[in-house]
């Protein structure tokens, strides 16, 4: 499992591929192109027995979860979506790249925007789905959670309460402060982490018949871990992978904060 500095996984890719006894290799986040892009619960069947798998970034997890929450597993309730990813600059354990002010990210694609939407679009292409999605990105002087501001145009209005109950990875909060939600993860989450793909600020959603706008926190240090564990089970064709990953999800994911 390649979890080293940005780019190292891609540098080591050919070494892994050439190993005669390799069962599988998995890289996270920035290592786009390492293998089949993957999020637990999205395209599980596609990586069964695969040697090279790429667990996509935390904000790709968060954006995907928001889209599935409102659009369904096949995203067939979504007409279009736009997200702004408000990134924390680094984890609280680091002092390497904490910015002094807001820093805007460059749009990499003239229609899709930053890598967050690009990666979500590429993820769902593995299932044959096309998403009309754009994203922008701004980094802030924070060491807590990432935050996503979403604007989704829907075919039909969604019952938020029913959606929360049926979603495996979405949690909700009525708190507006990222440091408060972050601290609740330290207090109540297993090993002090949050494993939800996204946490909707439920009391601050703007909803009409065909649009929904609001905010969600993204637990950057924890929301890719279940996908990484699941990748191992799928890549090794573990006979009890379904039962194991369901228990992991039930035990680790909190539904309200």
mmCIF file of C-alpha atoms in Angstrom:
data_model
loop_
_atom_site.group_PDB
_atom_site.id
_atom_site.type_symbol
_atom_site.label_atom_id
_atom_site.label_comp_id
_atom_site.label_asym_id
_atom_site.label_seq_id
_atom_site.Cartn_x
_atom_site.Cartn_y
_atom_site.Cartn_z
ATOM 1 C CA UNK A 1 0.000 0.000 0.000
ATOM 2 C CA UNK A 2 1.689 3.146 -1.276
ATOM 3 C CA UNK A 3 1.016 6.012 1.111
ATOM 4 C CA UNK A 4 4.232 8.005 0.760
ATOM 5 C CA UNK A 5 4.832 11.530 -0.564
ATOM 6 C CA UNK A 6 3.092 12.805 -3.692
ATOM 7 C CA UNK A 7 4.386 11.127 -6.829
ATOM 8 C CA UNK A 8 6.329 8.319 -5.148
ATOM 9 C CA UNK A 9 3.628 5.751 -5.867
ATOM 10 C CA UNK A 10 3.760 6.534 -9.582
ATOM 11 C CA UNK A 11 7.563 6.341 -9.485
ATOM 12 C CA UNK A 12 7.332 2.852 -7.975
ATOM 13 C CA UNK A 13 4.521 1.651 -10.244
ATOM 14 C CA UNK A 14 6.685 -0.239 -12.747
ATOM 15 C CA UNK A 15 8.641 -1.877 -9.927
ATOM 16 C CA UNK A 16 5.412 -3.254 -8.517
ATOM 17 C CA UNK A 17 4.060 -4.307 -11.913
ATOM 18 C CA UNK A 18 7.246 -6.239 -12.718
ATOM 19 C CA UNK A 19 7.254 -8.210 -9.453
ATOM 20 C CA UNK A 20 6.503 -11.833 -10.349
ATOM 21 C CA UNK A 21 4.906 -12.627 -6.980
ATOM 22 C CA UNK A 22 2.739 -9.491 -6.730
ATOM 23 C CA UNK A 23 -0.858 -10.092 -5.640
ATOM 24 C CA UNK A 24 -1.795 -6.420 -5.782
ATOM 25 C CA UNK A 25 -0.646 -2.873 -5.168
ATOM 26 C CA UNK A 26 -2.706 0.128 -4.110
ATOM 27 C CA UNK A 27 -1.877 3.848 -4.021
ATOM 28 C CA UNK A 28 -3.849 6.761 -2.587
ATOM 29 C CA UNK A 29 -4.784 10.314 -3.423
ATOM 30 C CA UNK A 30 -2.388 12.136 -5.733
ATOM 31 C CA UNK A 31 -1.227 9.004 -7.591
ATOM 32 C CA UNK A 32 -3.685 9.344 -10.494
ATOM 33 C CA UNK A 33 -2.868 6.803 -13.184
ATOM 34 C CA UNK A 34 -1.508 4.205 -10.759
ATOM 35 C CA UNK A 35 -4.420 1.860 -11.473
ATOM 36 C CA UNK A 36 -8.198 1.583 -11.645
ATOM 37 C CA UNK A 37 -9.725 4.507 -9.666
ATOM 38 C CA UNK A 38 -11.770 3.244 -6.734
ATOM 39 C CA UNK A 39 -14.163 4.284 -3.959
ATOM 40 C CA UNK A 40 -15.745 1.697 -1.686
ATOM 41 C CA UNK A 41 -19.408 1.318 -2.588
ATOM 42 C CA UNK A 42 -19.057 2.857 -6.059
ATOM 43 C CA UNK A 43 -17.237 0.457 -8.406
ATOM 44 C CA UNK A 44 -16.364 -2.521 -6.210
ATOM 45 C CA UNK A 45 -16.750 -5.241 -8.838
ATOM 46 C CA UNK A 46 -14.318 -3.586 -11.214
ATOM 47 C CA UNK A 47 -11.306 -4.099 -8.948
ATOM 48 C CA UNK A 48 -11.890 -7.694 -7.882
ATOM 49 C CA UNK A 49 -8.557 -9.419 -8.509
ATOM 50 C CA UNK A 50 -7.022 -6.261 -10.032
ATOM 51 C CA UNK A 51 -3.289 -5.846 -9.504
ATOM 52 C CA UNK A 52 -3.146 -2.029 -9.658
ATOM 53 C CA UNK A 53 -5.753 0.101 -7.873
ATOM 54 C CA UNK A 54 -5.871 3.836 -7.158
ATOM 55 C CA UNK A 55 -7.885 4.897 -4.095
ATOM 56 C CA UNK A 56 -8.920 8.407 -5.111
ATOM 57 C CA UNK A 57 -8.472 11.508 -2.963
ATOM 58 C CA UNK A 58 -10.458 12.521 0.103
ATOM 59 C CA UNK A 59 -12.284 15.310 -1.735
ATOM 60 C CA UNK A 60 -13.128 12.943 -4.603
ATOM 61 C CA UNK A 61 -14.671 10.670 -1.958
ATOM 62 C CA UNK A 62 -16.580 13.621 -0.486
ATOM 63 C CA UNK A 63 -17.876 14.919 -3.824
ATOM 64 C CA UNK A 64 -18.880 11.434 -4.974
ATOM 65 C CA UNK A 65 -20.787 10.800 -1.733
ATOM 66 C CA UNK A 66 -22.687 14.084 -2.059
ATOM 67 C CA UNK A 67 -23.633 13.289 -5.667
ATOM 68 C CA UNK A 68 -24.817 9.786 -4.760
ATOM 69 C CA UNK A 69 -26.765 11.151 -1.805
ATOM 70 C CA UNK A 70 -28.837 13.390 -4.070
ATOM 71 C CA UNK A 71 -28.576 11.486 -7.342
ATOM 72 C CA UNK A 72 -28.710 7.821 -6.388
ATOM 73 C CA UNK A 73 -26.129 5.098 -7.024
ATOM 74 C CA UNK A 74 -26.284 5.649 -10.790
ATOM 75 C CA UNK A 75 -26.549 9.452 -10.436
ATOM 76 C CA UNK A 76 -29.639 9.337 -12.638
ATOM 77 C CA UNK A 77 -31.394 12.067 -10.611
ATOM 78 C CA UNK A 78 -28.681 14.652 -11.369
ATOM 79 C CA UNK A 79 -28.885 17.137 -14.243
ATOM 80 C CA UNK A 80 -25.725 19.064 -13.333
ATOM 81 C CA UNK A 81 -23.567 19.870 -10.327
ATOM 82 C CA UNK A 82 -20.968 22.430 -9.301
ATOM 83 C CA UNK A 83 -18.761 22.234 -6.223
ATOM 84 C CA UNK A 84 -16.252 24.524 -4.561
ATOM 85 C CA UNK A 85 -13.705 22.647 -2.468
ATOM 86 C CA UNK A 86 -12.460 24.739 0.463
ATOM 87 C CA UNK A 87 -9.280 22.957 1.459
ATOM 88 C CA UNK A 88 -7.411 22.995 4.716
ATOM 89 C CA UNK A 89 -3.753 23.597 3.917
ATOM 90 C CA UNK A 90 -2.267 20.779 6.007
ATOM 91 C CA UNK A 91 -2.989 18.377 8.838
ATOM 92 C CA UNK A 92 -2.609 19.528 12.443
ATOM 93 C CA UNK A 93 0.495 17.337 12.843
ATOM 94 C CA UNK A 94 2.428 19.244 10.156
ATOM 95 C CA UNK A 95 4.159 22.592 9.808
ATOM 96 C CA UNK A 96 5.226 22.449 6.193
ATOM 97 C CA UNK A 97 2.724 24.269 3.970
ATOM 98 C CA UNK A 98 0.325 26.229 6.160
ATOM 99 C CA UNK A 99 -0.649 29.178 3.939
ATOM 100 C CA UNK A 100 -0.876 32.769 5.188
ATOM 101 C CA UNK A 101 -4.029 33.570 3.209
ATOM 102 C CA UNK A 102 -6.536 32.096 0.776
ATOM 103 C CA UNK A 103 -4.920 30.487 -2.293
ATOM 104 C CA UNK A 104 -6.998 29.768 -5.413
ATOM 105 C CA UNK A 105 -6.209 26.642 -7.440
ATOM 106 C CA UNK A 106 -5.829 26.705 -11.201
ATOM 107 C CA UNK A 107 -8.610 25.160 -13.290
ATOM 108 C CA UNK A 108 -7.022 22.255 -15.174
ATOM 109 C CA UNK A 109 -9.863 21.606 -17.613
ATOM 110 C CA UNK A 110 -11.782 24.413 -19.415
ATOM 111 C CA UNK A 111 -15.133 22.670 -18.822
ATOM 112 C CA UNK A 112 -14.668 20.521 -15.713
ATOM 113 C CA UNK A 113 -12.342 22.706 -13.623
ATOM 114 C CA UNK A 114 -10.003 21.372 -10.938
ATOM 115 C CA UNK A 115 -8.801 17.811 -10.443
ATOM 116 C CA UNK A 116 -11.629 17.081 -7.967
ATOM 117 C CA UNK A 117 -14.347 17.073 -10.649
ATOM 118 C CA UNK A 118 -11.964 15.545 -13.197
ATOM 119 C CA UNK A 119 -11.298 12.624 -10.850
ATOM 120 C CA UNK A 120 -15.003 12.124 -10.058
ATOM 121 C CA UNK A 121 -15.875 12.153 -13.769
ATOM 122 C CA UNK A 122 -13.101 9.637 -14.492
ATOM 123 C CA UNK A 123 -14.237 7.433 -11.599
ATOM 124 C CA UNK A 124 -17.786 7.143 -12.930
ATOM 125 C CA UNK A 125 -16.533 6.597 -16.470
ATOM 126 C CA UNK A 126 -15.381 3.174 -15.205
ATOM 127 C CA UNK A 127 -19.094 2.395 -14.796
ATOM 128 C CA UNK A 128 -20.130 3.956 -18.104
ATOM 129 C CA UNK A 129 -21.781 7.000 -16.439
ATOM 130 C CA UNK A 130 -21.241 10.589 -17.550
ATOM 131 C CA UNK A 131 -21.621 13.422 -15.013
ATOM 132 C CA UNK A 132 -22.127 17.090 -15.822
ATOM 133 C CA UNK A 133 -19.849 18.298 -13.012
ATOM 134 C CA UNK A 134 -17.522 21.251 -12.444
ATOM 135 C CA UNK A 135 -15.284 22.126 -9.508
ATOM 136 C CA UNK A 136 -13.140 24.936 -8.157
ATOM 137 C CA UNK A 137 -10.700 24.895 -5.251
ATOM 138 C CA UNK A 138 -9.426 27.362 -2.667
ATOM 139 C CA UNK A 139 -6.937 26.574 0.114
ATOM 140 C CA UNK A 140 -7.394 28.347 3.466
ATOM 141 C CA UNK A 141 -5.175 28.892 6.546
ATOM 142 C CA UNK A 142 -6.769 25.956 8.402
ATOM 143 C CA UNK A 143 -5.513 22.636 9.727
ATOM 144 C CA UNK A 144 -8.919 21.063 10.301
ATOM 145 C CA UNK A 145 -11.442 19.623 7.828
ATOM 146 C CA UNK A 146 -11.869 20.270 4.139
ATOM 147 C CA UNK A 147 -15.292 21.743 3.281
ATOM 148 C CA UNK A 148 -17.338 21.470 0.084
ATOM 149 C CA UNK A 149 -19.955 23.960 -1.088
ATOM 150 C CA UNK A 150 -22.265 22.146 -3.507
ATOM 151 C CA UNK A 151 -24.930 23.271 -5.985
ATOM 152 C CA UNK A 152 -26.797 20.335 -7.545
ATOM 153 C CA UNK A 153 -29.590 20.521 -10.141
ATOM 154 C CA UNK A 154 -31.935 17.561 -9.771
ATOM 155 C CA UNK A 155 -34.650 15.899 -11.812
ATOM 156 C CA UNK A 156 -36.706 15.250 -8.660
ATOM 157 C CA UNK A 157 -36.598 16.677 -5.148
ATOM 158 C CA UNK A 158 -34.884 14.485 -2.531
ATOM 159 C CA UNK A 159 -36.068 13.734 1.016
ATOM 160 C CA UNK A 160 -32.980 14.655 3.062
ATOM 161 C CA UNK A 161 -33.970 12.619 6.132
ATOM 162 C CA UNK A 162 -34.655 9.474 4.112
ATOM 163 C CA UNK A 163 -31.413 9.944 2.218
ATOM 164 C CA UNK A 164 -29.359 10.103 5.404
ATOM 165 C CA UNK A 165 -30.850 6.843 6.650
ATOM 166 C CA UNK A 166 -30.150 5.020 3.393
ATOM 167 C CA UNK A 167 -26.633 6.380 2.839
ATOM 168 C CA UNK A 168 -23.769 4.278 4.163
ATOM 169 C CA UNK A 169 -21.113 6.990 4.115
ATOM 170 C CA UNK A 170 -22.926 10.290 4.739
ATOM 171 C CA UNK A 171 -23.235 11.778 8.207
ATOM 172 C CA UNK A 172 -24.973 14.980 9.278
ATOM 173 C CA UNK A 173 -24.306 17.803 11.695
ATOM 174 C CA UNK A 174 -25.997 21.006 12.804
ATOM 175 C CA UNK A 175 -22.644 22.530 13.744
ATOM 176 C CA UNK A 176 -21.059 25.193 11.562
ATOM 177 C CA UNK A 177 -17.468 25.112 12.864
ATOM 178 C CA UNK A 178 -14.964 22.706 11.341
ATOM 179 C CA UNK A 179 -12.878 22.639 14.515
ATOM 180 C CA UNK A 180 -15.899 21.496 16.554
ATOM 181 C CA UNK A 181 -16.730 18.659 14.153
ATOM 182 C CA UNK A 182 -13.039 17.734 13.945
ATOM 183 C CA UNK A 183 -12.812 17.564 17.738
ATOM 184 C CA UNK A 184 -15.875 15.317 17.921
ATOM 185 C CA UNK A 185 -14.046 12.883 15.677
ATOM 186 C CA UNK A 186 -11.073 12.973 18.040
ATOM 187 C CA UNK A 187 -13.430 12.312 20.957
ATOM 188 C CA UNK A 188 -15.885 9.750 19.542
ATOM 189 C CA UNK A 189 -14.366 8.319 16.359
ATOM 190 C CA UNK A 190 -12.460 5.037 16.365
ATOM 191 C CA UNK A 191 -8.762 5.865 16.973
ATOM 192 C CA UNK A 192 -9.788 9.554 16.991
ATOM 193 C CA UNK A 193 -10.731 9.694 13.308
ATOM 194 C CA UNK A 194 -13.797 10.385 11.172
ATOM 195 C CA UNK A 195 -14.457 7.845 8.416
ATOM 196 C CA UNK A 196 -17.530 9.375 6.713
ATOM 197 C CA UNK A 197 -17.000 10.311 3.104
ATOM 198 C CA UNK A 198 -18.821 13.584 3.828
ATOM 199 C CA UNK A 199 -20.731 15.235 6.689
ATOM 200 C CA UNK A 200 -23.672 17.374 5.540
ATOM 201 C CA UNK A 201 -24.493 20.547 7.460
ATOM 202 C CA UNK A 202 -28.138 19.524 7.591
ATOM 203 C CA UNK A 203 -29.564 22.713 9.121
ATOM 204 C CA UNK A 204 -28.145 24.944 6.385
ATOM 205 C CA UNK A 205 -29.383 23.391 3.125
ATOM 206 C CA UNK A 206 -31.171 25.492 0.495
ATOM 207 C CA UNK A 207 -33.656 23.308 -1.343
ATOM 208 C CA UNK A 208 -36.206 23.941 -4.100
ATOM 209 C CA UNK A 209 -38.074 21.527 -6.357
ATOM 210 C CA UNK A 210 -35.058 20.909 -8.554
ATOM 211 C CA UNK A 211 -31.984 22.398 -6.875
ATOM 212 C CA UNK A 212 -30.166 21.794 -3.621
ATOM 213 C CA UNK A 213 -27.317 23.933 -2.284
ATOM 214 C CA UNK A 214 -25.336 23.635 0.894
ATOM 215 C CA UNK A 215 -22.160 22.698 2.709
ATOM 216 C CA UNK A 216 -20.476 19.482 3.764
ATOM 217 C CA UNK A 217 -17.327 18.783 5.772
ATOM 218 C CA UNK A 218 -14.839 16.260 4.377
ATOM 219 C CA UNK A 219 -12.723 14.265 6.891
ATOM 220 C CA UNK A 220 -9.522 14.295 4.876
ATOM 221 C CA UNK A 221 -7.446 12.148 7.216
ATOM 222 C CA UNK A 222 -9.943 9.292 7.496
ATOM 223 C CA UNK A 223 -12.440 8.994 4.649
ATOM 224 C CA UNK A 224 -10.144 7.047 2.304
ATOM 225 C CA UNK A 225 -9.253 4.367 4.849
ATOM 226 C CA UNK A 226 -12.349 2.188 4.413
ATOM 227 C CA UNK A 227 -11.772 2.244 0.644
ATOM 228 C CA UNK A 228 -8.163 1.159 1.218
ATOM 229 C CA UNK A 229 -9.227 -1.748 3.426
ATOM 230 C CA UNK A 230 -11.904 -2.685 0.901
ATOM 231 C CA UNK A 231 -9.384 -2.556 -1.946
ATOM 232 C CA UNK A 232 -7.252 -5.139 -0.117
ATOM 233 C CA UNK A 233 -10.232 -7.474 0.317
ATOM 234 C CA UNK A 234 -11.269 -7.123 -3.330
ATOM 235 C CA UNK A 235 -7.778 -7.357 -4.824
ATOM 236 C CA UNK A 236 -7.068 -10.538 -2.860
ATOM 237 C CA UNK A 237 -10.517 -12.014 -3.647
ATOM 238 C CA UNK A 238 -11.167 -12.569 0.051
ATOM 239 C CA UNK A 239 -14.079 -15.028 0.388
ATOM 240 C CA UNK A 240 -15.760 -13.007 3.179
ATOM 241 C CA UNK A 241 -15.045 -9.530 1.835
ATOM 242 C CA UNK A 242 -18.695 -8.446 1.790
ATOM 243 C CA UNK A 243 -19.367 -9.382 5.429
ATOM 244 C CA UNK A 244 -16.075 -7.879 6.608
ATOM 245 C CA UNK A 245 -16.485 -4.518 4.875
ATOM 246 C CA UNK A 246 -20.089 -4.186 6.048
ATOM 247 C CA UNK A 247 -18.962 -4.684 9.639
ATOM 248 C CA UNK A 248 -16.131 -2.181 9.174
ATOM 249 C CA UNK A 249 -18.598 0.405 7.852
ATOM 250 C CA UNK A 250 -21.094 -0.189 10.677
ATOM 251 C CA UNK A 251 -18.409 0.040 13.350
ATOM 252 C CA UNK A 252 -16.507 3.066 12.029
ATOM 253 C CA UNK A 253 -19.048 5.439 10.469
ATOM 254 C CA UNK A 254 -20.945 7.840 12.725
ATOM 255 C CA UNK A 255 -24.280 9.148 11.444
ATOM 256 C CA UNK A 256 -24.624 12.390 13.409
ATOM 257 C CA UNK A 257 -22.301 14.919 15.042
#
